[in-house]
mmCIF file of C-alpha atoms in Angstrom:
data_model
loop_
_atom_site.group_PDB
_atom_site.id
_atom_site.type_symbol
_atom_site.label_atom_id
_atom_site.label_comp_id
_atom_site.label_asym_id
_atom_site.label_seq_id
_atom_site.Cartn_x
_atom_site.Cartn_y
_atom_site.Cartn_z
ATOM 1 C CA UNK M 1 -43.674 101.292 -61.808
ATOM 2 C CA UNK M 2 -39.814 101.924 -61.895
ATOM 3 C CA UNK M 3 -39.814 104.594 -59.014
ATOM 4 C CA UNK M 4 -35.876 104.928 -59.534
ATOM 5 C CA UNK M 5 -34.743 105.433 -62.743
ATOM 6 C CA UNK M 6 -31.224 105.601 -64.166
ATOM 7 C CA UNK M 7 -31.527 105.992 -68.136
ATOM 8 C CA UNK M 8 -28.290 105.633 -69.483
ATOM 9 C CA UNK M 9 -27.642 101.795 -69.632
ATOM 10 C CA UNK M 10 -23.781 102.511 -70.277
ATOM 11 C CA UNK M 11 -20.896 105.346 -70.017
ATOM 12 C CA UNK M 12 -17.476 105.224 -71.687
ATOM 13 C CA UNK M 13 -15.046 108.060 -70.241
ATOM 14 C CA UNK M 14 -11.455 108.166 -70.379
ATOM 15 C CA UNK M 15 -9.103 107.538 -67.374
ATOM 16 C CA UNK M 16 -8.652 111.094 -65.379
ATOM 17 C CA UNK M 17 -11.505 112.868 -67.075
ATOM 18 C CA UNK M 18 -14.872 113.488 -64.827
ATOM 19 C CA UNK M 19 -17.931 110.878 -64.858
ATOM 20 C CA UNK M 20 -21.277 111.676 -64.883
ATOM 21 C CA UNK M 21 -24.101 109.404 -63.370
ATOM 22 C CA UNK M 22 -26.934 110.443 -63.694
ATOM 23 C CA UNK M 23 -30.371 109.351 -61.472
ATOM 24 C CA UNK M 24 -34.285 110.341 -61.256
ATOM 25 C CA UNK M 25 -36.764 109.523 -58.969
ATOM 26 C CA UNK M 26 -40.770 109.997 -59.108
ATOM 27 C CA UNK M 27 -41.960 109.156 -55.425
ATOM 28 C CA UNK M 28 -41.331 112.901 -53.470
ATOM 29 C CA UNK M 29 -41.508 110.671 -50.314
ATOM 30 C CA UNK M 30 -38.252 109.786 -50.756
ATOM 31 C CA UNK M 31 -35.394 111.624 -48.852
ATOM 32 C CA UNK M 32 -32.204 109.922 -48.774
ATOM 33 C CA UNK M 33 -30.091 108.894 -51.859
ATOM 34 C CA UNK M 34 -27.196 106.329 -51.681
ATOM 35 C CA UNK M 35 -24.933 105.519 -54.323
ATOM 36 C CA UNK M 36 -23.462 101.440 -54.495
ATOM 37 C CA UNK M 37 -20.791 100.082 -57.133
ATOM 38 C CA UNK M 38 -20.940 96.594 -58.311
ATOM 39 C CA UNK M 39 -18.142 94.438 -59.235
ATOM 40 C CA UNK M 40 -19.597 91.080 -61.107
ATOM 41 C CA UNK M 41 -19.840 88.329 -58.688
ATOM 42 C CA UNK M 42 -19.945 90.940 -56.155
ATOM 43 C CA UNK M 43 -22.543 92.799 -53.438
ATOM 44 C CA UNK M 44 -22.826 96.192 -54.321
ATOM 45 C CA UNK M 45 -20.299 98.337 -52.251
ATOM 46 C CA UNK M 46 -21.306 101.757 -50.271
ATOM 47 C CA UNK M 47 -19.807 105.159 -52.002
ATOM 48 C CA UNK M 48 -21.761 107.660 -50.842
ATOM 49 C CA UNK M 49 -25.238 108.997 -49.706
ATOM 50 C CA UNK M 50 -27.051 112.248 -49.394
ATOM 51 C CA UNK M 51 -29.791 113.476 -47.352
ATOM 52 C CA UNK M 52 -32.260 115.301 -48.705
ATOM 53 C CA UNK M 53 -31.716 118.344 -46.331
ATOM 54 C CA UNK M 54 -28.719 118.991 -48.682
ATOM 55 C CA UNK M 55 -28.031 119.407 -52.053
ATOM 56 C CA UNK M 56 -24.057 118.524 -52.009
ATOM 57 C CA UNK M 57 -22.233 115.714 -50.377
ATOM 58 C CA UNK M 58 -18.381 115.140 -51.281
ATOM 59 C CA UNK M 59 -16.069 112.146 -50.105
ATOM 60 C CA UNK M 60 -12.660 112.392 -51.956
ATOM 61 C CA UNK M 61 -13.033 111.946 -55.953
ATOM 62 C CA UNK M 62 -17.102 111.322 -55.299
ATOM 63 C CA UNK M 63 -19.042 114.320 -55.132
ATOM 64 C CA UNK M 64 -23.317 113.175 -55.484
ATOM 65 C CA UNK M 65 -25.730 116.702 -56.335
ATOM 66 C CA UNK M 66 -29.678 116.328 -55.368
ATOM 67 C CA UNK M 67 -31.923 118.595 -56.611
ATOM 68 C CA UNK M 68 -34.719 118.114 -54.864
ATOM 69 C CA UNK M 69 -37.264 120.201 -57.596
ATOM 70 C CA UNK M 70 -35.944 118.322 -60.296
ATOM 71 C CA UNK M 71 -35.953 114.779 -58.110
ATOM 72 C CA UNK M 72 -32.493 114.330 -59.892
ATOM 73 C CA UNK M 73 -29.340 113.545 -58.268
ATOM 74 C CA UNK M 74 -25.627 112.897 -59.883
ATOM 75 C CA UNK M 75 -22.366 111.573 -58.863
ATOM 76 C CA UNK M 76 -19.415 112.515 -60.085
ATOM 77 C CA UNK M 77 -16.433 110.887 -60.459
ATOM 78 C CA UNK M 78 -13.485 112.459 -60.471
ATOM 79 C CA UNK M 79 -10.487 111.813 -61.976
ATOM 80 C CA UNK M 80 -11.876 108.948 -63.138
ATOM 81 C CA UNK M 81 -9.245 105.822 -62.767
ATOM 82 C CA UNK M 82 -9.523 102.081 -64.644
ATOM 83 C CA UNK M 83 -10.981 100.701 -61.061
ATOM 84 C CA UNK M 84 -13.777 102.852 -61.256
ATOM 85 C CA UNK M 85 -15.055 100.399 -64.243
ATOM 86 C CA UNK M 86 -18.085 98.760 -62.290
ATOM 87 C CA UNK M 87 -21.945 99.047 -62.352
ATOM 88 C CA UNK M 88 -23.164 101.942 -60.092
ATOM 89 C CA UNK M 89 -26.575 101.658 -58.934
ATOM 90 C CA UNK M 90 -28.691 104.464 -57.610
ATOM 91 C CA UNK M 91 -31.126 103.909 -54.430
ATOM 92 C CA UNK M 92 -33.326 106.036 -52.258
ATOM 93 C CA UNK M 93 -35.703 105.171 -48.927
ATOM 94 C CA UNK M 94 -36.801 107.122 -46.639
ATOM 95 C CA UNK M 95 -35.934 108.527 -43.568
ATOM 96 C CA UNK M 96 -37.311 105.360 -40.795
ATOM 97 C CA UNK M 97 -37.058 103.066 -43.356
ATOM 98 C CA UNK M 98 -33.744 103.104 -44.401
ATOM 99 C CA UNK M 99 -33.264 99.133 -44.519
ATOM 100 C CA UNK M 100 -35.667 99.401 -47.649
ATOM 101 C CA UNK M 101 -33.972 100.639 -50.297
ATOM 102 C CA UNK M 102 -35.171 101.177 -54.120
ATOM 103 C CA UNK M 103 -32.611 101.067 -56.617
ATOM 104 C CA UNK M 104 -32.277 101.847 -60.578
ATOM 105 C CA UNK M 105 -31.718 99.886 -62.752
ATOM 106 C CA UNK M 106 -27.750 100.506 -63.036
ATOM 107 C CA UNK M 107 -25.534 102.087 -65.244
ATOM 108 C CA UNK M 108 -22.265 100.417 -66.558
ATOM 109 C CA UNK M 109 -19.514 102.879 -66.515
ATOM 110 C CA UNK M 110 -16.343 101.849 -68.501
ATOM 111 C CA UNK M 111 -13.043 104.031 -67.300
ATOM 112 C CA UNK M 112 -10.989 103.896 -70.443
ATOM 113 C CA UNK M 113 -6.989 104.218 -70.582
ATOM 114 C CA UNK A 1 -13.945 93.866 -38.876
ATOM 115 C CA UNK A 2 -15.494 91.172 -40.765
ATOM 116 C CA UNK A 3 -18.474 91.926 -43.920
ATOM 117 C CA UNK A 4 -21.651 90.520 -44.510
ATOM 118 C CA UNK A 5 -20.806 86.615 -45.193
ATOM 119 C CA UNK A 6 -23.892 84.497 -47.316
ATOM 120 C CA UNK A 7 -23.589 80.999 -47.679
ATOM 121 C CA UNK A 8 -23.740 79.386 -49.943
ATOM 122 C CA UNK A 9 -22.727 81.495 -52.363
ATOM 123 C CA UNK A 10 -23.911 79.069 -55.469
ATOM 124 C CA UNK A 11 -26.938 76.525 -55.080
ATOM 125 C CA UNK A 12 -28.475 74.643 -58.368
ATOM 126 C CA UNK A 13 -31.834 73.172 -57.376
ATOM 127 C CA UNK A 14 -34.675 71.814 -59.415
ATOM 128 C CA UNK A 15 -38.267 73.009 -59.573
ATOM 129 C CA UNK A 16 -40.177 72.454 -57.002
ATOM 130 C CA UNK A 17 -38.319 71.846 -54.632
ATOM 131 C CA UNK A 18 -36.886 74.295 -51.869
ATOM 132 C CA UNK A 19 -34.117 76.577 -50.667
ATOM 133 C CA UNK A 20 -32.599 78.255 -47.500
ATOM 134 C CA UNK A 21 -30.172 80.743 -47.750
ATOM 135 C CA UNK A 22 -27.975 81.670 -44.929
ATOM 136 C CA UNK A 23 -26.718 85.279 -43.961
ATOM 137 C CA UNK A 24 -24.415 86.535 -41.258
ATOM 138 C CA UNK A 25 -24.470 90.333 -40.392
ATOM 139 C CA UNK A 26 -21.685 92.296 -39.672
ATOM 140 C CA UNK A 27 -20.875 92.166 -36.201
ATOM 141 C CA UNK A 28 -23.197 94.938 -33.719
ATOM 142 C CA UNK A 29 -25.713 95.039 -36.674
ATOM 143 C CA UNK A 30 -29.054 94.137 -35.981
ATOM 144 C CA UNK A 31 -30.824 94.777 -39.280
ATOM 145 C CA UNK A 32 -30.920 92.223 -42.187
ATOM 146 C CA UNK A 33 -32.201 92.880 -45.382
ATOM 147 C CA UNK A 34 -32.785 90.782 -48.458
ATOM 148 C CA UNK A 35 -32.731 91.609 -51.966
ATOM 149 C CA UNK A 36 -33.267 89.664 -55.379
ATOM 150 C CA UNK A 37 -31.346 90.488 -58.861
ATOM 151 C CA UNK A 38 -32.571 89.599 -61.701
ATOM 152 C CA UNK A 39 -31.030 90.854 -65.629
ATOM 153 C CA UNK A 40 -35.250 91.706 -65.662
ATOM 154 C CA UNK A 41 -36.029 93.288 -63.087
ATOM 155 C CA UNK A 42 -32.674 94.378 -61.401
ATOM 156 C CA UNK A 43 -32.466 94.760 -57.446
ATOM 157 C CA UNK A 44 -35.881 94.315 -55.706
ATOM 158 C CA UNK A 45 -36.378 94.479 -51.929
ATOM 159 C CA UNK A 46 -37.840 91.602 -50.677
ATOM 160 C CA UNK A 47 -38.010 92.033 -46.327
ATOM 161 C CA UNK A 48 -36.461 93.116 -43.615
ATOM 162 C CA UNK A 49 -35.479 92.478 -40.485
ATOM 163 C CA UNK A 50 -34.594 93.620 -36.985
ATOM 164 C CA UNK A 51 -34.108 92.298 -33.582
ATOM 165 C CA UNK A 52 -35.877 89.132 -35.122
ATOM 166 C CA UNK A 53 -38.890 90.605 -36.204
ATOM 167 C CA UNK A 54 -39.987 91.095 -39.972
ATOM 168 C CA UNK A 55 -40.081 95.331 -40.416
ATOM 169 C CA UNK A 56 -40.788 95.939 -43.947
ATOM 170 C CA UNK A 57 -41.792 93.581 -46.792
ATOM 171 C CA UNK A 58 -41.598 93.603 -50.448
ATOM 172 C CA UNK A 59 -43.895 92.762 -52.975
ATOM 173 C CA UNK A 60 -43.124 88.552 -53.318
ATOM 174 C CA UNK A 61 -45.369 86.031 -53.201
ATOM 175 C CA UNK A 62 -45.706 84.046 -49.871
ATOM 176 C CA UNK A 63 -43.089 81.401 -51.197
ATOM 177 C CA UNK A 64 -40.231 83.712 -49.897
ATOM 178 C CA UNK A 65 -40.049 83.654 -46.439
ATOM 179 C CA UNK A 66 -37.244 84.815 -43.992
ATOM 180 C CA UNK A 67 -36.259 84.421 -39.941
ATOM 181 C CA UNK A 68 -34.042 85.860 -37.820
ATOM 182 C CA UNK A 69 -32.251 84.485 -34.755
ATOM 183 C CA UNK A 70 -31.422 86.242 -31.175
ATOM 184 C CA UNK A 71 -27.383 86.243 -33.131
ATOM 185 C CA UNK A 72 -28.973 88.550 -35.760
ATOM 186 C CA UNK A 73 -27.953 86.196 -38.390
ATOM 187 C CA UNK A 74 -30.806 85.802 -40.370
ATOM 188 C CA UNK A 75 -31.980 82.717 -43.451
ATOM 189 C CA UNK A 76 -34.486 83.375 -46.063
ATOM 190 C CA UNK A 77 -36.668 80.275 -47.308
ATOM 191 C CA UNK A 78 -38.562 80.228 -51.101
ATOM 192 C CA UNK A 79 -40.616 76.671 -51.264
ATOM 193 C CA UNK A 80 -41.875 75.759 -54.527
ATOM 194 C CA UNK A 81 -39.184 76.747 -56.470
ATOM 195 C CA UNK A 82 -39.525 78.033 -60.070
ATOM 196 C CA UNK A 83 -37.768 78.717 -62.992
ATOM 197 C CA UNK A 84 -38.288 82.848 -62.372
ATOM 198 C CA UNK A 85 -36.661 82.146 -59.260
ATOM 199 C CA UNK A 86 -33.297 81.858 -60.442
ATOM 200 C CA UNK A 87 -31.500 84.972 -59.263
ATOM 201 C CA UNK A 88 -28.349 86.850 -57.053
ATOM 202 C CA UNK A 89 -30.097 86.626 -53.304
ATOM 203 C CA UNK A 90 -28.510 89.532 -52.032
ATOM 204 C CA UNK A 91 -28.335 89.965 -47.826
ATOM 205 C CA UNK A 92 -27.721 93.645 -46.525
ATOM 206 C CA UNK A 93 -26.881 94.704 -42.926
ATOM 207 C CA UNK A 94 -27.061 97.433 -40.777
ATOM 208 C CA UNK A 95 -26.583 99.254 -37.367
ATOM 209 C CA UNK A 96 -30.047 99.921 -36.994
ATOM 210 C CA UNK A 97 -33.135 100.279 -39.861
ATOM 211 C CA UNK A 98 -32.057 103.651 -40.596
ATOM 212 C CA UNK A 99 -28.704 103.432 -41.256
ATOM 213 C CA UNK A 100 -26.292 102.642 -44.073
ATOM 214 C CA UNK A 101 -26.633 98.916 -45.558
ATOM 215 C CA UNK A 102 -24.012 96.842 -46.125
ATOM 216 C CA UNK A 103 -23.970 94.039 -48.475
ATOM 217 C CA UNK A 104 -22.409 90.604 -48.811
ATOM 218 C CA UNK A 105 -21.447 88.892 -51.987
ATOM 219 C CA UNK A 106 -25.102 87.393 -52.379
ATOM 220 C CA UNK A 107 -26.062 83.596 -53.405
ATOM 221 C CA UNK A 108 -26.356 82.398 -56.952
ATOM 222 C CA UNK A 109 -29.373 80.397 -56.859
ATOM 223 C CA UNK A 110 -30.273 78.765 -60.299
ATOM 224 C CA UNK A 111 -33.301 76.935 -60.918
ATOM 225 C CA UNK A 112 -33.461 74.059 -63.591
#
């Protein structure tokens, strides 16, 4: 039972144009959403997280939505830049029990020039 | 400050036999988590701990076992290794359980 789903696989958007990543969720005990990047060969690396007391958390070109009704969140990316070409995996826990996170399955986003 | 070091970071073994896998937190974080990746079934929680003692557990058979020491470093153990096994072993740290993880560059354990 995938409780954290990303569905799009893959995302092609040109350098300094916005990305989209999208991310659902079924399990309503969930309340806090983190975003990681992966690099191959690499741990995935913090961007940003959300509580679910909010429905908008920005840190410089990384802005992640949560709506909470829809059990949907997004980040966006922008202006997109060539480094941002990485795997970006969505996770949730919950509040307590932070140290056990649930993540999607990933979606590849390719920055092009 | 220095990340979340995993050694080693590649390891071939045969099945059957056994593996330990060795993590070192982030220094002042007492919370180590471990995580398998797999092209099947992506990033999977597999336990946690803090202040040595196992907080949370995934849903692995009994083969995977961890430990931590009073340095917070922590090693994770799977005995009868098999073939499914092979896999990133990723280690996570934090300040405390409920607070942002922190993840080293995992071990590439393959199983022939």
């Amino acid at each position: 039972d995938q409780q954290v789903k990303q569905n799009s696989p893959s995302l092609s958007v040109q350098e300094g144009r916005i990305s989209i990543l999208n991310c659902d969720y079924t399990n309503s005990m969930f309340d806090y959403f983190l975003w990681y990047k992966k690099y191959p060969a690499e741990g995935p690396t913090f961007l940003i997280s959300i509580s679910s007391i909010k429905d908008k958390n920005e840190d410089g070109r990384f802005t992640v939505f949560l709506n909470k009704s829809a059990k949907h969140l997004s980040l966006h990316i922008v202006p997109s830049q060539p480094g941002d070409s990485a795997v970006y995996f969505c996770a949730a826990t919950t509040t307590g029990t932070a140290s056990k996170l649930t993540f999607g399955t990933g979606t590849r986003l390719q920055v092009t020039l | 400050k220095a990340g979340v070091t995993q050694t080693p970071r590649y390891l071939i073994k045969t099945r059957g036999q056994q593996v330990t896998l060795s993590c070192s937190p982030i220094s002042g974080h007492r919370s180590v988590s471990w995580y398998q990746q797999t092209p099947g079934q992506g990033l999977q929680f597999l336990f946690e701990y803090f202040s040595e003692t196992q907080r949370n557990k995934g849903n692995f058979p009994g083969r995977f076992s961890g430990r931590q020491f009073s340095n917070s470093r922590s090693e994770m153990n799977v005995s009868t290794l098999e073939l499914g096994d092979s896999a990133l072993y990723l280690c996570a740290s934090s300040r405390g359980y409920t607070d942002t993880q922190y993840f080293g560059p995992g071990t590439r354990l393959t199983v022939l």
